[in-house]
mmCIF file with all atom_site columns, C-alpha atoms in Angstrom:
data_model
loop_
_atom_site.group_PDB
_atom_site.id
_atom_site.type_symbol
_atom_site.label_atom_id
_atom_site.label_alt_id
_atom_site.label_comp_id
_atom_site.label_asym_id
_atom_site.label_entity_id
_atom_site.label_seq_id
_atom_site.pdbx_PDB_ins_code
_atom_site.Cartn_x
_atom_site.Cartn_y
_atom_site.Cartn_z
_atom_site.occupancy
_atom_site.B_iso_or_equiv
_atom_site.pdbx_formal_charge
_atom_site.auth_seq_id
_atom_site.auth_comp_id
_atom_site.auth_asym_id
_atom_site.auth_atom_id
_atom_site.pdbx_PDB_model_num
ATOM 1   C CA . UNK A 1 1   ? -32.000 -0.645  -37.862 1.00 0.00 ? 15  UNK A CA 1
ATOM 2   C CA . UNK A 1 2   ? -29.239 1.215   -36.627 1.00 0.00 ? 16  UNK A CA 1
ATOM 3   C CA . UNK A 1 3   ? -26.172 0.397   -35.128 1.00 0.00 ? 17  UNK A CA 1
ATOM 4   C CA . UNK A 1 4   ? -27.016 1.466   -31.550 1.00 0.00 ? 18  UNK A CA 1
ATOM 5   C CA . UNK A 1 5   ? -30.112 -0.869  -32.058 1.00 0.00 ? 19  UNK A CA 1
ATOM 6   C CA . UNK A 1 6   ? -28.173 -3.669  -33.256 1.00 0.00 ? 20  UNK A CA 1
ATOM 7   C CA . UNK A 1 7   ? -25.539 -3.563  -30.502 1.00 0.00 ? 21  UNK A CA 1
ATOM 8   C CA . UNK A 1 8   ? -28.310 -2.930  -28.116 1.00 0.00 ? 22  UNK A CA 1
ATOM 9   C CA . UNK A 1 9   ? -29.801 -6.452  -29.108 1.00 0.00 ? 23  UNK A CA 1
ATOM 10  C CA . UNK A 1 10  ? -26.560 -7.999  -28.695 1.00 0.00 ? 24  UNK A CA 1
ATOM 11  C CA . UNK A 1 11  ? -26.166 -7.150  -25.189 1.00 0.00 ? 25  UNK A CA 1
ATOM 12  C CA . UNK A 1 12  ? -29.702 -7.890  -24.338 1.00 0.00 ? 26  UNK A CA 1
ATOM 13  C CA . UNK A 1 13  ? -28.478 -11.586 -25.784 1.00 0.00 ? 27  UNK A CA 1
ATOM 14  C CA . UNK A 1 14  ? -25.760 -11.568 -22.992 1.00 0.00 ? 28  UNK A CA 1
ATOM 15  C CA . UNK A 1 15  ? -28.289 -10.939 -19.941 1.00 0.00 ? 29  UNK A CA 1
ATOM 16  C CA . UNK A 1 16  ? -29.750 -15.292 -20.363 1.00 0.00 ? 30  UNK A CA 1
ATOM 17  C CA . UNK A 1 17  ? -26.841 -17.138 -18.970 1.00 0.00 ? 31  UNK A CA 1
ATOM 18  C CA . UNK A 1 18  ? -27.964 -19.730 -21.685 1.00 0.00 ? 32  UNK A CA 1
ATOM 19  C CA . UNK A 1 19  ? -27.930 -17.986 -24.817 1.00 0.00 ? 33  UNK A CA 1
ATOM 20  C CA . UNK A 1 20  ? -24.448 -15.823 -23.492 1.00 0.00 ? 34  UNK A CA 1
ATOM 21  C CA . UNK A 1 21  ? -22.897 -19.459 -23.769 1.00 0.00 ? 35  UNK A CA 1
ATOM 22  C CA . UNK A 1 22  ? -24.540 -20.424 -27.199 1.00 0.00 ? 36  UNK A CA 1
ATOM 23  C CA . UNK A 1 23  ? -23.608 -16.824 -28.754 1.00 0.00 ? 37  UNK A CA 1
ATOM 24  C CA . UNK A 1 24  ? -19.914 -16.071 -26.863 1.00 0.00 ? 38  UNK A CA 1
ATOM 25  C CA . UNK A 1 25  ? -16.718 -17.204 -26.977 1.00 0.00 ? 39  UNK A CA 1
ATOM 26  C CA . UNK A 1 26  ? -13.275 -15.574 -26.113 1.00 0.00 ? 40  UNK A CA 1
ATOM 27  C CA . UNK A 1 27  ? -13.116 -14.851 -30.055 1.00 0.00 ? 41  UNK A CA 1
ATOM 28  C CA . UNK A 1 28  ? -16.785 -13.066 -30.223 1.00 0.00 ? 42  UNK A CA 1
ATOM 29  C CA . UNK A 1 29  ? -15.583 -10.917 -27.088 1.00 0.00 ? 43  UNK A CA 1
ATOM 30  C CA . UNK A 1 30  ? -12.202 -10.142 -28.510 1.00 0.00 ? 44  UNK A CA 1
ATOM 31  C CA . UNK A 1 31  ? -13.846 -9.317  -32.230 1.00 0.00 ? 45  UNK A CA 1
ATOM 32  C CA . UNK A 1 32  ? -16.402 -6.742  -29.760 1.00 0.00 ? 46  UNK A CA 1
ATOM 33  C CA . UNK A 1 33  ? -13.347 -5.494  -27.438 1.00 0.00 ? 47  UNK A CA 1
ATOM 34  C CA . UNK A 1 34  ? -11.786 -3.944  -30.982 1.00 0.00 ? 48  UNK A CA 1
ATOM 35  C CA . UNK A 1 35  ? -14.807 -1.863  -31.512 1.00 0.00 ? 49  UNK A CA 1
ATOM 36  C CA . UNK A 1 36  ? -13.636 0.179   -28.420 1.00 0.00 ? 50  UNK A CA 1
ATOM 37  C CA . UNK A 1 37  ? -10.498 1.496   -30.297 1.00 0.00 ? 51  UNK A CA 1
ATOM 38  C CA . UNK A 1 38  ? -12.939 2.453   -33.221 1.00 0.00 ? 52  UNK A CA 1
ATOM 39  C CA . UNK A 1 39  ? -12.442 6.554   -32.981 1.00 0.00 ? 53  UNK A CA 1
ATOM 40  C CA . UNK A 1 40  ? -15.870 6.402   -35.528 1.00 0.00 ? 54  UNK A CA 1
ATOM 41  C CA . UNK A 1 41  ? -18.053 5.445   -32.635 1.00 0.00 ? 55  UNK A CA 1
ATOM 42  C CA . UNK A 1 42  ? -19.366 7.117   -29.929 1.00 0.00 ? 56  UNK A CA 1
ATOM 43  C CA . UNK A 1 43  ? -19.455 6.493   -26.223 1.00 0.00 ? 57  UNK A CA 1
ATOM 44  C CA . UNK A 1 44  ? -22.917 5.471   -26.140 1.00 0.00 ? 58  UNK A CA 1
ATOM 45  C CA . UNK A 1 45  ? -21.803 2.635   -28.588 1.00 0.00 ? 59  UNK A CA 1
ATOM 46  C CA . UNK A 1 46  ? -18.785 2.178   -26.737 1.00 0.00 ? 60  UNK A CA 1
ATOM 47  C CA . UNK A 1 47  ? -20.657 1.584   -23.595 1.00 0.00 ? 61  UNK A CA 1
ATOM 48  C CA . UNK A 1 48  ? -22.924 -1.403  -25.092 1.00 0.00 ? 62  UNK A CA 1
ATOM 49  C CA . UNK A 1 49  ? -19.597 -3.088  -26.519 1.00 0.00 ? 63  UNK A CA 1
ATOM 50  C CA . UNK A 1 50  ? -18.485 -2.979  -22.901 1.00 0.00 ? 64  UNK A CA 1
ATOM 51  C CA . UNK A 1 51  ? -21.487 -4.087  -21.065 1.00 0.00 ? 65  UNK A CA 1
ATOM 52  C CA . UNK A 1 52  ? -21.802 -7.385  -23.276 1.00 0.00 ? 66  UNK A CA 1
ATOM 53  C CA . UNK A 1 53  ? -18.170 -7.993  -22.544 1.00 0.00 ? 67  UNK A CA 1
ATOM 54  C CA . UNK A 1 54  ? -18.743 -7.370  -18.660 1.00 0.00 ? 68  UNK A CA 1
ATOM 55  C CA . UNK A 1 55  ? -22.459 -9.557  -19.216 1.00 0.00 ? 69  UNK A CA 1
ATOM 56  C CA . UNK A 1 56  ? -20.289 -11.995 -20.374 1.00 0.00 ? 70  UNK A CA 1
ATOM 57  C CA . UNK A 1 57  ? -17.661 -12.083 -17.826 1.00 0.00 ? 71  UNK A CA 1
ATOM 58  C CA . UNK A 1 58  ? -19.889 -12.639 -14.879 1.00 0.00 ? 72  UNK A CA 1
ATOM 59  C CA . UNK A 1 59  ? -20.813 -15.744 -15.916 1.00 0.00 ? 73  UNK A CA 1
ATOM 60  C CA . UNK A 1 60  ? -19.001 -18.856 -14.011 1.00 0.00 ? 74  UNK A CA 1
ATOM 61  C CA . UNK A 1 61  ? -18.305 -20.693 -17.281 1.00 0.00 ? 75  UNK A CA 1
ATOM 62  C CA . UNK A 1 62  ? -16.374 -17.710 -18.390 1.00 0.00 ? 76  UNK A CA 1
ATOM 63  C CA . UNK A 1 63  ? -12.371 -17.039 -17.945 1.00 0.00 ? 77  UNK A CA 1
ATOM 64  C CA . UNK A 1 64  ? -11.366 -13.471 -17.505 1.00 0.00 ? 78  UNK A CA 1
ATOM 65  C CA . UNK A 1 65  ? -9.644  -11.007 -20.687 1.00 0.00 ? 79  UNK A CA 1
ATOM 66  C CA . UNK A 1 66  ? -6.637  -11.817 -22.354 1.00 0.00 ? 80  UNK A CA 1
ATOM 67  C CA . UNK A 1 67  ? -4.147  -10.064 -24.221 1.00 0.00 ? 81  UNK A CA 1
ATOM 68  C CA . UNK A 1 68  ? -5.579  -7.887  -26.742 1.00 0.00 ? 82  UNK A CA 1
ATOM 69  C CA . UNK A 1 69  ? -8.933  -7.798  -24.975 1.00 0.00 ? 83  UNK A CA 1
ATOM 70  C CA . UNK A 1 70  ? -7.464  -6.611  -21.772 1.00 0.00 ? 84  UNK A CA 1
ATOM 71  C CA . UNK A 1 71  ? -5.152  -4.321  -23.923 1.00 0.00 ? 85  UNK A CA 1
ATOM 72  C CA . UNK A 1 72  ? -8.641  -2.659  -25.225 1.00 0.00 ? 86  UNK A CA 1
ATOM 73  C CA . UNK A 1 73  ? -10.016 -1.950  -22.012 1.00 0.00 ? 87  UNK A CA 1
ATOM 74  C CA . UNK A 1 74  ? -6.733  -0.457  -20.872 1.00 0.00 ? 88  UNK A CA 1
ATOM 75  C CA . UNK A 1 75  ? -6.513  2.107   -23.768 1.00 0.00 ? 89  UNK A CA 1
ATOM 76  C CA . UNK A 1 76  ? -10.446 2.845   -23.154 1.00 0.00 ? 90  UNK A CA 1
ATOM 77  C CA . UNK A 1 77  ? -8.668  4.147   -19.423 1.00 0.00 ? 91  UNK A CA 1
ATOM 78  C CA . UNK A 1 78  ? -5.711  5.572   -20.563 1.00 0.00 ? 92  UNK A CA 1
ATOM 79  C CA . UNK A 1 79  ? -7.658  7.603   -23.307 1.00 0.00 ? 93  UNK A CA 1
ATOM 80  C CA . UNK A 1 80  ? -8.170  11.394  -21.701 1.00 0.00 ? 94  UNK A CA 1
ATOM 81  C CA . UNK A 1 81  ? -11.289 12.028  -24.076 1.00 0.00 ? 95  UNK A CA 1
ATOM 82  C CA . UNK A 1 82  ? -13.565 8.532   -22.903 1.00 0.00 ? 96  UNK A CA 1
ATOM 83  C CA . UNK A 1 83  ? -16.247 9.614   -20.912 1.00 0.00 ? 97  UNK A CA 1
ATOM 84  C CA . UNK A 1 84  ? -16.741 8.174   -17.313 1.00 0.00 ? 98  UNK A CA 1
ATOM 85  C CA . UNK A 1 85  ? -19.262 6.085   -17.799 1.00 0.00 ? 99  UNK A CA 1
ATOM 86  C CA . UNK A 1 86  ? -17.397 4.056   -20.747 1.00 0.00 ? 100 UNK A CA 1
ATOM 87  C CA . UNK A 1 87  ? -13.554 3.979   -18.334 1.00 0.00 ? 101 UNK A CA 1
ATOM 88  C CA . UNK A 1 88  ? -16.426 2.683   -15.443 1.00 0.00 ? 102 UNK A CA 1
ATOM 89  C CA . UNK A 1 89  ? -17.584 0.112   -17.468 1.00 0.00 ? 103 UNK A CA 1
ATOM 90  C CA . UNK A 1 90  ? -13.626 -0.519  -18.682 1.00 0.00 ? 104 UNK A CA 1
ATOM 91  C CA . UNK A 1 91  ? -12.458 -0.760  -15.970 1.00 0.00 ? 105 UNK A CA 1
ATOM 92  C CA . UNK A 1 92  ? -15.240 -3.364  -14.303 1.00 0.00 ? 106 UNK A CA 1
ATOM 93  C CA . UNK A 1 93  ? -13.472 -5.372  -17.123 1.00 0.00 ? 107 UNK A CA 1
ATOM 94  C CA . UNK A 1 94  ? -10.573 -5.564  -16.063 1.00 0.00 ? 108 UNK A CA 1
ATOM 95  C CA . UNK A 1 95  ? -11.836 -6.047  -12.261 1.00 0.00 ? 109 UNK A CA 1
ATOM 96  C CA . UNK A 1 96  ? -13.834 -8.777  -13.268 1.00 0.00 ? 110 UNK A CA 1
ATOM 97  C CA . UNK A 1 97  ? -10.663 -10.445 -15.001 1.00 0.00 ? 111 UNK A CA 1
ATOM 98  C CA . UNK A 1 98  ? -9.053  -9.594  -11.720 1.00 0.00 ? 112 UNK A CA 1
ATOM 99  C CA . UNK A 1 99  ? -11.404 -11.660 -9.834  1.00 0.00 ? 113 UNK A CA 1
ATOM 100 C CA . UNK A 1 100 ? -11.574 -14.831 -12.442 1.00 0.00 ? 114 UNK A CA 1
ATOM 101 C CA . UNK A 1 101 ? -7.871  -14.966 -12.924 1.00 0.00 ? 115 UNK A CA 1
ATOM 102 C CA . UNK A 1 102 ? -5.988  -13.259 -10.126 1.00 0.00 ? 116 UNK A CA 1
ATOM 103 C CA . UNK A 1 103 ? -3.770  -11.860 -12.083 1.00 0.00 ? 117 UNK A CA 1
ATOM 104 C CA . UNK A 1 104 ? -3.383  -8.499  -14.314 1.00 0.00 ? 118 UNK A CA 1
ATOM 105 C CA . UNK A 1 105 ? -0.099  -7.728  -16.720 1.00 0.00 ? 119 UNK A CA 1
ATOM 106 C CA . UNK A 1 106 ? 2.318   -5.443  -15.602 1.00 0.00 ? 120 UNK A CA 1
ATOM 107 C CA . UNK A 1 107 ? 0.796   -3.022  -18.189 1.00 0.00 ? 121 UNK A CA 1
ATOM 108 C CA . UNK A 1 108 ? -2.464  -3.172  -17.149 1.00 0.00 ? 122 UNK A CA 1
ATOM 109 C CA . UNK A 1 109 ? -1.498  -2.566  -13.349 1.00 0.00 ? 123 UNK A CA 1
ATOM 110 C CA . UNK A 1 110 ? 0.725   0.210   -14.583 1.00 0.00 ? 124 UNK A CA 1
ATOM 111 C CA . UNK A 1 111 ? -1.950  1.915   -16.555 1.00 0.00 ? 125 UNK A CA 1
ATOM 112 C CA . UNK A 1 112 ? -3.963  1.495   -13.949 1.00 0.00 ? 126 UNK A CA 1
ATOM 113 C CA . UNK A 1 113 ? -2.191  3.740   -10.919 1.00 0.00 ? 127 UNK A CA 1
ATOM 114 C CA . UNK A 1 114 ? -0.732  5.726   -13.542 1.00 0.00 ? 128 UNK A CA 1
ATOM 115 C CA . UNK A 1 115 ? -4.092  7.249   -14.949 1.00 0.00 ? 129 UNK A CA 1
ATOM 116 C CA . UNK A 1 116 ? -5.468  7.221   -11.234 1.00 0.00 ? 130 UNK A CA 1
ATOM 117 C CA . UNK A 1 117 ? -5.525  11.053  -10.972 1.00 0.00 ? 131 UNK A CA 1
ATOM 118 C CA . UNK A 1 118 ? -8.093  10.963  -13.924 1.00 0.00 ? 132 UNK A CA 1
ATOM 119 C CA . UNK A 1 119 ? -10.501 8.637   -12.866 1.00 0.00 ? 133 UNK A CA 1
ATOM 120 C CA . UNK A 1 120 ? -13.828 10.174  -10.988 1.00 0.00 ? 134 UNK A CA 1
ATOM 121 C CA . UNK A 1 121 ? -14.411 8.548   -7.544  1.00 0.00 ? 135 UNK A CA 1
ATOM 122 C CA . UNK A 1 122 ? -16.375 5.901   -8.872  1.00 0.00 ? 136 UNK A CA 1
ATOM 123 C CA . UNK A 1 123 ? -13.285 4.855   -10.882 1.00 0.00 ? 137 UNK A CA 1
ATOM 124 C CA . UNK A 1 124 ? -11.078 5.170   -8.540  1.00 0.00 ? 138 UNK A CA 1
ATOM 125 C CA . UNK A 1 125 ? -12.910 3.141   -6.287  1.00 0.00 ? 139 UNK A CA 1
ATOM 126 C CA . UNK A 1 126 ? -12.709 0.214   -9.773  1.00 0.00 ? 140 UNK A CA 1
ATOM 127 C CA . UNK A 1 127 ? -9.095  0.915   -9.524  1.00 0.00 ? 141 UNK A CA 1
ATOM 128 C CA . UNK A 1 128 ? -8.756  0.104   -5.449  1.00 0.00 ? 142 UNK A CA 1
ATOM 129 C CA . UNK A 1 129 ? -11.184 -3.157  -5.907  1.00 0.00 ? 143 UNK A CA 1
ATOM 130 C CA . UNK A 1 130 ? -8.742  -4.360  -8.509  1.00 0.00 ? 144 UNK A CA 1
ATOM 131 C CA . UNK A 1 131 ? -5.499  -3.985  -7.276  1.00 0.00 ? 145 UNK A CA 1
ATOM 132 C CA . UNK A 1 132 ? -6.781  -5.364  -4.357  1.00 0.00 ? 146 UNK A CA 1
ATOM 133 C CA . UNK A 1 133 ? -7.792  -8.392  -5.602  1.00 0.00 ? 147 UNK A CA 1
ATOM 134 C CA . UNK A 1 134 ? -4.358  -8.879  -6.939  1.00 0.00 ? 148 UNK A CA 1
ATOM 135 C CA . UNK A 1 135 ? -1.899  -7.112  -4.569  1.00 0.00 ? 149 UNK A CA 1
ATOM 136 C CA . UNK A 1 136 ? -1.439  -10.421 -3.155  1.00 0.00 ? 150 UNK A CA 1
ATOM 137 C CA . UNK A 1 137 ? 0.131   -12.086 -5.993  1.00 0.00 ? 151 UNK A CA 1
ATOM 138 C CA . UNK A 1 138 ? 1.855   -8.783  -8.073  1.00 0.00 ? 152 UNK A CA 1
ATOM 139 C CA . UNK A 1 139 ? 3.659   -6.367  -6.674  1.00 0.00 ? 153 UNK A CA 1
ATOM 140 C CA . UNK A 1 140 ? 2.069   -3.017  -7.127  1.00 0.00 ? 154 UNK A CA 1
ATOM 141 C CA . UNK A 1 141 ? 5.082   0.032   -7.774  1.00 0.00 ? 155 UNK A CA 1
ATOM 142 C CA . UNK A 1 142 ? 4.127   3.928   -7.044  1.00 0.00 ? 156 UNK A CA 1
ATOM 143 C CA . UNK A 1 143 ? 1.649   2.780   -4.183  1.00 0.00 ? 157 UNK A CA 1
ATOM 144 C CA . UNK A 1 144 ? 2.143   5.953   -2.812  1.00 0.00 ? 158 UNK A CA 1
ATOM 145 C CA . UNK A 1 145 ? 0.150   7.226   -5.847  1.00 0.00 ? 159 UNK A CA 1
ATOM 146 C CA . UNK A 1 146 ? -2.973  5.025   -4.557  1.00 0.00 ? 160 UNK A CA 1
ATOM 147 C CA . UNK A 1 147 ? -2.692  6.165   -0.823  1.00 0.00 ? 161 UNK A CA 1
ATOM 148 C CA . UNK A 1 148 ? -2.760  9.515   -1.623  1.00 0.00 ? 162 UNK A CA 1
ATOM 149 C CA . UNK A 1 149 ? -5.664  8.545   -4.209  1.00 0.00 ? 163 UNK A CA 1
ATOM 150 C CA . UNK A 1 150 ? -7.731  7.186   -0.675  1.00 0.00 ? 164 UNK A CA 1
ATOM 151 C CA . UNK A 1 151 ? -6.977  10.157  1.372   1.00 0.00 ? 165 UNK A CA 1
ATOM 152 C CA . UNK A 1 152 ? -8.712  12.719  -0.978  1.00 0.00 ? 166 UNK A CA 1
#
C-alpha cells in the first residue's frame, strides 16, 4: 500500500461523524497539519492531509486550529509553488477556524490580504468569507488591498 492509499483511508475515516471523534483529536490533526510543510510530498498528498483536517473541523464537537496548525495552513498560502487546489483547501481551514472561534492571529490575517494578489478567484473568494467572519472583532489593515481584490 502506498502512501496516497494510506492517507486516502484516513480521510475516508473522517467522513462518519462517529469514528472522526474515536480517531481525532487536536494532537492527531496537528501531527497531520506538519505533513503540509513536508517539501517530499506532493500536492495530491497534500490535499488529503488537508481534507481530513477540514472533515474534521466541520464537525460541532470540534474547536477550530491553533497555533502551529493554523501556522501550517498559512505557509501552505503563503508558499508561491502550492497548487490551487491545496491553498483552496488551506485556506477552508482557516475559514472554518474563523467560523468556530471568531478569531484569526494577526499573522494569519496578515498573510492572508498580503498573498491576496496570488490567490485564483476561488481563493479569493476563501479569503473575503474569512475576514468577514472576523472583521467584526479584528481590525483588518491594507483593506484597500481587499477592495481592489472585489472590484477585479
Amino acid at each position: 500500500m502506498d502512501l496516497e492509499q494510506s492517507i486516502s483511508y484516513i480521510n475516508q475515516q473522517t467522513k462518519d461523524s462517529k469514528r472522526c471523534k474515536e480517531l481525532f483529536d487536536t494532537n492527531t490533526i496537528l501531527r497531520i497539519s506538519n505533513l503540509l510543510k513536508r517539501t517530499s510530498f506532493d500536492d495530491s498528498i497534500k490535499v488529503y492531509c488537508s481534507e481530513i483536517i477540514n472533515n474534521y473541523l466541520e464537525y460541532s464537537f470540534t474547536k477550530g486550529l491553533k497555533g502551529e496548525s493554523l501556522e501550517n495552513c498559512s505557509y501552505v498560502i503563503k508558499n508561491i509553488d502550492t497548487s490551487h487546489e491545496l491553498k483552496s483547501e488551506a485556506l477552508r481551514s482557516i475559514l472554518l477556524t474563523a467560523e468556530k472561534e471568531k478569531f484569526l492571529p494577526e499573522e494569519v490575517i496578515h498573510s492572508l490580504v498580503n498573498n491576496l494578489d496570488n490567490f485564483d478567484k476561488k481563493s479569493a473568494n476563501f479569503v473575503i468569507m474569512t475576514l468577514g467572519t472576523i472583521c467584526e472583532k479584528s481590525e483588518i489593515e491594507n483593506i484597500n488591498k481587499i477592495s481592489n481584490k472585489l472590484l477585479d
